[in-house]
GROMACS .gro file of C-alpha atoms in nm:
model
  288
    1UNK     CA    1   0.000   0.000   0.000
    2UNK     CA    2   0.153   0.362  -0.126
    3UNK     CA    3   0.270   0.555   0.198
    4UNK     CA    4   0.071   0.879   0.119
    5UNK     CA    5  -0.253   0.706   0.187
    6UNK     CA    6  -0.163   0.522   0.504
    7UNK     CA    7  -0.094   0.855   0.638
    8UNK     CA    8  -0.393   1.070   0.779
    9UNK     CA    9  -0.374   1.340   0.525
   10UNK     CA   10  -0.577   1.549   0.257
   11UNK     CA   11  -0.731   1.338  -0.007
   12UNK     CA   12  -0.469   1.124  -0.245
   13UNK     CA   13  -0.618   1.269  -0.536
   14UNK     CA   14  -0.465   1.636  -0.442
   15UNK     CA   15  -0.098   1.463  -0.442
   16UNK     CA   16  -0.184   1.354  -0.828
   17UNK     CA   17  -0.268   1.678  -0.873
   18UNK     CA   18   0.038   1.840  -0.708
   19UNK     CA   19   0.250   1.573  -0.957
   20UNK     CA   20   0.101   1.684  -1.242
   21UNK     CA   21   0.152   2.034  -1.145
   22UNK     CA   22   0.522   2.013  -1.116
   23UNK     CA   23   0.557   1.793  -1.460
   24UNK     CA   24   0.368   2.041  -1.635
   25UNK     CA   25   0.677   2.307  -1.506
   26UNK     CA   26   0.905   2.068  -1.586
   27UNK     CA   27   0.804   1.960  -1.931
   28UNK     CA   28   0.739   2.374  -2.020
   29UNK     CA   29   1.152   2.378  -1.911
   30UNK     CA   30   1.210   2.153  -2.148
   31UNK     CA   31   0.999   2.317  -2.445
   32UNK     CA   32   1.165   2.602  -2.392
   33UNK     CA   33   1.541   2.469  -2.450
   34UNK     CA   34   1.428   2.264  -2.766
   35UNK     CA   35   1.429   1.948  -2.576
   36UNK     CA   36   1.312   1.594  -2.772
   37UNK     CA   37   0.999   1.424  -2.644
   38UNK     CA   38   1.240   1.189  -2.396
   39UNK     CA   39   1.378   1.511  -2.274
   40UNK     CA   40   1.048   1.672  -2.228
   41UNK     CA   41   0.939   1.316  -2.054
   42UNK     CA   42   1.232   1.307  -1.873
   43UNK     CA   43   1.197   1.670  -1.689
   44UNK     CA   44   0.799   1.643  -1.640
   45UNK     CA   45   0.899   1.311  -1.420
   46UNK     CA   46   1.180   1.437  -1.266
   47UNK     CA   47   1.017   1.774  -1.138
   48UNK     CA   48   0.654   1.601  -1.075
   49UNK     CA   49   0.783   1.313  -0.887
   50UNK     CA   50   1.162   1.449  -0.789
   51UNK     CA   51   1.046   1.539  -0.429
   52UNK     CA   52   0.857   1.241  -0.335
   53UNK     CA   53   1.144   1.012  -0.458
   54UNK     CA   54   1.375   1.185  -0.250
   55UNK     CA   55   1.165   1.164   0.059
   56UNK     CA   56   1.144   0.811   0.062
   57UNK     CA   57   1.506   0.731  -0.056
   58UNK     CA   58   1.596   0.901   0.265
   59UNK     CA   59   1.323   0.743   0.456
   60UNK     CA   60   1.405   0.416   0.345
   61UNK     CA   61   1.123   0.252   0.424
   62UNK     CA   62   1.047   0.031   0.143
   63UNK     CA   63   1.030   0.094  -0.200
   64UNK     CA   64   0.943   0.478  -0.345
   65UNK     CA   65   0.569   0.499  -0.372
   66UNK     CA   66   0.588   0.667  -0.695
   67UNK     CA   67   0.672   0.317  -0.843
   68UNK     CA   68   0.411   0.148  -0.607
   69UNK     CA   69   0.097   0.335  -0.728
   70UNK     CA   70   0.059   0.394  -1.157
   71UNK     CA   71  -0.137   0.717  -1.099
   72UNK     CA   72   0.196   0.919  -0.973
   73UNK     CA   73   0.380   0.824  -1.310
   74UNK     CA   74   0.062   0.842  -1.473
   75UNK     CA   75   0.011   1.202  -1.344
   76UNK     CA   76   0.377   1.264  -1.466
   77UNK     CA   77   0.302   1.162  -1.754
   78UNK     CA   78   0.021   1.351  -1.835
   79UNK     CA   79   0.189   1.664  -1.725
   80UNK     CA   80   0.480   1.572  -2.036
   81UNK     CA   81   0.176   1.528  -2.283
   82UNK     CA   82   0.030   1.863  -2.202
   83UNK     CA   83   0.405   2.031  -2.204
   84UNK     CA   84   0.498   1.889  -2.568
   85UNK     CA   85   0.198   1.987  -2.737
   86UNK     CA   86   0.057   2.328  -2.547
   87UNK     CA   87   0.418   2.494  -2.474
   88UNK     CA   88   0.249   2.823  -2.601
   89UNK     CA   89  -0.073   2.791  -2.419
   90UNK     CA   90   0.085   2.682  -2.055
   91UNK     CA   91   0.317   3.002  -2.142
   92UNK     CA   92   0.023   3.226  -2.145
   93UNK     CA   93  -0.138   3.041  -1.818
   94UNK     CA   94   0.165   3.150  -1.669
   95UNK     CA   95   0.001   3.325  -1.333
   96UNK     CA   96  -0.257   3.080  -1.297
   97UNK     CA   97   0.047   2.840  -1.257
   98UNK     CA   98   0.226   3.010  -1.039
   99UNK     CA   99  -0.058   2.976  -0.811
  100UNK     CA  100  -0.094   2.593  -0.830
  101UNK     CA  101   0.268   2.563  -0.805
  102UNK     CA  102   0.273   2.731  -0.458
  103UNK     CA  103  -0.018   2.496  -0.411
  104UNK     CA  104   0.165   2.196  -0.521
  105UNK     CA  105   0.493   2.284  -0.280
  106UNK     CA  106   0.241   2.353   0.018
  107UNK     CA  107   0.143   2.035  -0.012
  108UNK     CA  108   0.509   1.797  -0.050
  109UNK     CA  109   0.615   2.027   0.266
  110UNK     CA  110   0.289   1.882   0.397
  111UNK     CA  111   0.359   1.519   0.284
  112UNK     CA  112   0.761   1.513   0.370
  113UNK     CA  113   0.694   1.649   0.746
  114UNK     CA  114   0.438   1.439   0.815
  115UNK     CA  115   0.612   1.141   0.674
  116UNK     CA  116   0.898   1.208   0.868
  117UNK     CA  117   0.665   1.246   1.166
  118UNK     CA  118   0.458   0.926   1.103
  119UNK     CA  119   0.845   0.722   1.125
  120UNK     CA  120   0.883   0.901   1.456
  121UNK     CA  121   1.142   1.105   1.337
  122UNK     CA  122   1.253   1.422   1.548
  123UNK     CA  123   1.156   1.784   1.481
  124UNK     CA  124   1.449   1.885   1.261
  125UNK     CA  125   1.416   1.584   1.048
  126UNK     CA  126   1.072   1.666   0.927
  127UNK     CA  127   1.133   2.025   0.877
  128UNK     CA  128   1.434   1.908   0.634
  129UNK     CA  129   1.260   1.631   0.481
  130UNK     CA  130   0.953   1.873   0.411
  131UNK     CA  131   1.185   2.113   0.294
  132UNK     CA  132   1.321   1.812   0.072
  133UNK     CA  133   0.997   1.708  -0.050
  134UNK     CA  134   0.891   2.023  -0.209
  135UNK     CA  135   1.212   2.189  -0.364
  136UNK     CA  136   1.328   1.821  -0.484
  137UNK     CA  137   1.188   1.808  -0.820
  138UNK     CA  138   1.294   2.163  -0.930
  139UNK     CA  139   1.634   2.075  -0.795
  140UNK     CA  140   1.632   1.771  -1.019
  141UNK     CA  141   1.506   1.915  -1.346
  142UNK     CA  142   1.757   2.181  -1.326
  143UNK     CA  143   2.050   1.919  -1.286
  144UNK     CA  144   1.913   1.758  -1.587
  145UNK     CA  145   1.903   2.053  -1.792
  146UNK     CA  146   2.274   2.136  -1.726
  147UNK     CA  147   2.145   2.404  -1.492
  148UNK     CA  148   2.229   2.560  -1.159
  149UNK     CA  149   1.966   2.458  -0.904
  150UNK     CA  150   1.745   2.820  -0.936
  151UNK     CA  151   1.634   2.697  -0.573
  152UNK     CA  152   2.002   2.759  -0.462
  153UNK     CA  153   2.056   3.078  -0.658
  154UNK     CA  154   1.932   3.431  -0.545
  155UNK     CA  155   1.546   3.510  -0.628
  156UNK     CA  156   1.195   3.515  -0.525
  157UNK     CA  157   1.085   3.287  -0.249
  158UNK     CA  158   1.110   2.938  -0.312
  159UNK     CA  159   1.343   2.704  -0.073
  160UNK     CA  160   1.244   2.970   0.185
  161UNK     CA  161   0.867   2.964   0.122
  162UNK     CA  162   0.958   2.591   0.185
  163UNK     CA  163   1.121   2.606   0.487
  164UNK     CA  164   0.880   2.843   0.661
  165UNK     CA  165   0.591   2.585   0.602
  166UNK     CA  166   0.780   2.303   0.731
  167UNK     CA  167   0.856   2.491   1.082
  168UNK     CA  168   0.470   2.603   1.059
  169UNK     CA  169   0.388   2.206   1.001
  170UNK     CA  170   0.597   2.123   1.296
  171UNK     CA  171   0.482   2.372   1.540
  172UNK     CA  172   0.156   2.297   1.500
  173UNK     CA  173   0.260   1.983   1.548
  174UNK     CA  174   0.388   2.009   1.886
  175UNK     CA  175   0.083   2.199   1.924
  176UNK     CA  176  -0.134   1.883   1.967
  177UNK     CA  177  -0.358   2.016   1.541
  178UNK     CA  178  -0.499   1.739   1.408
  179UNK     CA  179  -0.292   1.605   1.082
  180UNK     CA  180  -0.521   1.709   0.815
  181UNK     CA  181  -0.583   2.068   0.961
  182UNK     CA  182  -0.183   2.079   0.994
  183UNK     CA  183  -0.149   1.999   0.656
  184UNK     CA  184  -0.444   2.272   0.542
  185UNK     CA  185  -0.261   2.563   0.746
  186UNK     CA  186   0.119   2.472   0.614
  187UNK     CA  187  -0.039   2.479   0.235
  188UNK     CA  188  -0.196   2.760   0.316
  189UNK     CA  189   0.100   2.953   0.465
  190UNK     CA  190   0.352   2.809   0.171
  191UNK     CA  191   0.083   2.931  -0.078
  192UNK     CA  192   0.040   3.305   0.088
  193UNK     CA  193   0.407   3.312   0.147
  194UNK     CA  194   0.466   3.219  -0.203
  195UNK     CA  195   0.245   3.449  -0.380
  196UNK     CA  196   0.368   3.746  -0.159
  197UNK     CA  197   0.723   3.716  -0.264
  198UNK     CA  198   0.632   3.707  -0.637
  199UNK     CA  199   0.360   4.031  -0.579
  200UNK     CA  200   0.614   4.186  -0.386
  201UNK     CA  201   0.980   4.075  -0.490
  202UNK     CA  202   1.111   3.946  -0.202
  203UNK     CA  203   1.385   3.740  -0.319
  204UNK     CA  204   1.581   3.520  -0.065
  205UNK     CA  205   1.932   3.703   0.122
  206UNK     CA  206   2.267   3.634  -0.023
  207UNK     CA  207   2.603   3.609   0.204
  208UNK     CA  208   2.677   3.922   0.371
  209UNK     CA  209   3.081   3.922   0.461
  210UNK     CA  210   3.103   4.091   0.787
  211UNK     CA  211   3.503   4.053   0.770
  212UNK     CA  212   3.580   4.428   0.752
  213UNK     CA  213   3.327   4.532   1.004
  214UNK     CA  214   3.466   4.264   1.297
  215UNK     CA  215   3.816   4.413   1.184
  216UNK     CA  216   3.712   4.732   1.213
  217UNK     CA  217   3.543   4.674   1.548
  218UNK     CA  218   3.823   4.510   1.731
  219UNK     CA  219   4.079   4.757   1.600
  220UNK     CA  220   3.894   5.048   1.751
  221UNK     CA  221   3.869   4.845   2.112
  222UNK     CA  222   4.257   4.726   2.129
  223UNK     CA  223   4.390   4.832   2.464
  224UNK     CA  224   4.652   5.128   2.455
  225UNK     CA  225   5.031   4.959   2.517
  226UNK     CA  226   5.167   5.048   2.910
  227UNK     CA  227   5.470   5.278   2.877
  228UNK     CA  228   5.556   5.341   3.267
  229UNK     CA  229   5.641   5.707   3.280
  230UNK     CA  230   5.963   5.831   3.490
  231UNK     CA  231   5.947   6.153   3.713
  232UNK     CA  232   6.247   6.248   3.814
  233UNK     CA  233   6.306   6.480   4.076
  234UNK     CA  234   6.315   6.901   4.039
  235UNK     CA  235   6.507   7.154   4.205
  236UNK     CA  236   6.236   7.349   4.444
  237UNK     CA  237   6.540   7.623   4.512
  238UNK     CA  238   6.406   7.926   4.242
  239UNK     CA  239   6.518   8.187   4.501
  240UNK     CA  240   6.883   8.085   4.509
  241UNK     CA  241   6.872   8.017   4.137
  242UNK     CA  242   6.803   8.408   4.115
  243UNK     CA  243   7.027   8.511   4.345
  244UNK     CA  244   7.314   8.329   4.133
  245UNK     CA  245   7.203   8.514   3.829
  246UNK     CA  246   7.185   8.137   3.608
  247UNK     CA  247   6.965   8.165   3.331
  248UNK     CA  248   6.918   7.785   3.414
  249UNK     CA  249   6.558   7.722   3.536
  250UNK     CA  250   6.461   7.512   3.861
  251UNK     CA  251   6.273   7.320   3.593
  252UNK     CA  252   6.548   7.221   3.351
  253UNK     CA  253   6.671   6.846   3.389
  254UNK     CA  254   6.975   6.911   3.409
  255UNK     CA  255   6.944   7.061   3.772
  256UNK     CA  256   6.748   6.793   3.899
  257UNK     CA  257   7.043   6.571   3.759
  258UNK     CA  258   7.258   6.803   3.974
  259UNK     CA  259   7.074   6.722   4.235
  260UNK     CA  260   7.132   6.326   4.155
  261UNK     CA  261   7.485   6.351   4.162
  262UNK     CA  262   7.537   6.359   3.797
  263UNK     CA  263   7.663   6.532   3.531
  264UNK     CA  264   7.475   6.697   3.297
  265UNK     CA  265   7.513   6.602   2.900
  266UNK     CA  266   7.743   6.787   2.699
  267UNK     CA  267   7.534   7.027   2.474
  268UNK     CA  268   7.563   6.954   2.122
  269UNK     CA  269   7.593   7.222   1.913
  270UNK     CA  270   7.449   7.209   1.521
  271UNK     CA  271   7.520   7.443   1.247
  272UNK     CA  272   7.878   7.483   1.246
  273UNK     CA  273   8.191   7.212   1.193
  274UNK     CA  274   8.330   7.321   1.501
  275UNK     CA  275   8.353   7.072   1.779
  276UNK     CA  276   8.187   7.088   2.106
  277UNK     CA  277   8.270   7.274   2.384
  278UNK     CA  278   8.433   7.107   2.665
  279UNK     CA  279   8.227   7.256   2.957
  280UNK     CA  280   7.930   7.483   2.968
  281UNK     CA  281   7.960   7.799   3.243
  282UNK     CA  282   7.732   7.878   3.484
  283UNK     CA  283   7.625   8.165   3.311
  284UNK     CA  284   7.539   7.949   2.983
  285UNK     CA  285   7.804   8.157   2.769
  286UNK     CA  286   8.000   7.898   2.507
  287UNK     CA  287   8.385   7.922   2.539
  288UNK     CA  288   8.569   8.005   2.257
   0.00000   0.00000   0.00000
């Protein structure tokens, strides 16, 4: 018996639907890059029943039930016929598509998480399988085509849209909602959240490098490098320093080396060849 209808879900006949959905945007992908009809077969299949088959290859829980029950590769199917011979007409549906196809992903984040649920898997495990479900078959007709995964590349809501309905799915989960109203509200929000990225143009973040800003952060809070500071000891005699008639202030280092014991530095004179001066006088005059 095919997984989806052991589980207490919406009606099986809205998965079909959801199949054909994605295999008609996979077979119009193909139409529009001159595909053959095994091309065109080929993407319809892979984007209609890409998410499913991924769910329950990870699962592992028996064999995929898109090769258990016809009507999923019949749906597929289906979806290829209509994409090989009304390429121009599903072109000019284009909106009204867009609005099943948030449908459609609504419901494969609905099927993965409660799949993963129903195996008594843990919380993050259904949000990624959801996630899995329902960006799976894009992410498979784009590796046919030769493509970068538009799911992984900046634009409007899609893996996103995805994830948000699988934590909505799980928190109502934990909740105590009944299964089929769970699965109602996470369509709903994937379908809402879906169609108010593409009316508005939200389109999902890309890295932001916060490198420079860190740097810039930590180079403005480094601590200043200790440099002990030495205070030597002044003459405090200004009256005697008058009396003597020096022109050498109580200030000057050289009298509080005095003071030390010491000898002051001989002065070093610039702007002349001639050599320095043995001594200085008291009275700061430069012998000849």
């Amino acid at each position: 018996m095919a997984l989806d209808t052991v589980l207490p879900s919406v009606p099986a006949w809205s998965a079909y639907l959801a199949v054909a959905v994605g295999g008609v945007a996979g077979a119009s992908h193909a139409a529009r890059r001159g595909f053959d009809v095994i091309g065109v077969l080929g993407l319809a299949a892979a984007a209609g029943l890409g998410g499913l088959l991924l769910r329950d290859v990870l699962l592992q829980k028996g064999t995929p039930v898109v090769l258990t029950d016809p009507r999923y590769l019949l749906s597929a199917a289906f979806a290829a016929l209509l994409g090989f011979f009304f390429a121009r007409l599903i072109s000019k549906l284009r909106r009204l598509l867009l609005g099943l196809d948030a449908l459609a992903m609504g419901l494969f984040v609905a099927l993965g998480a409660s799949a993963a649920i129903f195996f008594g898997l843990g919380v993050v495990p259904a949000i990624f399988l959801g996630m899995v479900t329902a960006i799976g078959g894009g992410l498979l007709r784009d590796l046919l085509s030769g493509e970068a995964p538009a799911v992984l590349r900046p634009g409007i809501f899609s893996g996103v849209a995805a994830l948000i309905g699988a934590i909505v799915f799980v928190g109502l989960y934990e909740l105590g909602l009944a299964t089929f109203w769970n699965q109602i509200a996470t369509i709903a929000t994937v379908f809402v959240v879906r169609i108010l990225a593409l009316w508005r143009g939200w389109e999902s973040p890309t890295p932001v490098d916060m490198t420079d800003r860190i740097s810039h952060v930590f180079a403005h809070a480094r601590v200043p490098a200790f440099r002990p500071h030495v205070h030597l000891p002044l003459h405090r005699g200004g009256a005697d320093t008058e009396k003597s008639g020096s022109s050498v202030s109580a200030d000057d280092p050289r009298t509080a080396l005095a003071d030390l014991g010491e000898d002051p530095p001989a002065p070093i004179w610039v702007g002349d060849n001639s050599p320095a001066p043995a001594a200085l006088p008291d009275d700061g005059e430069r012998i000849e």
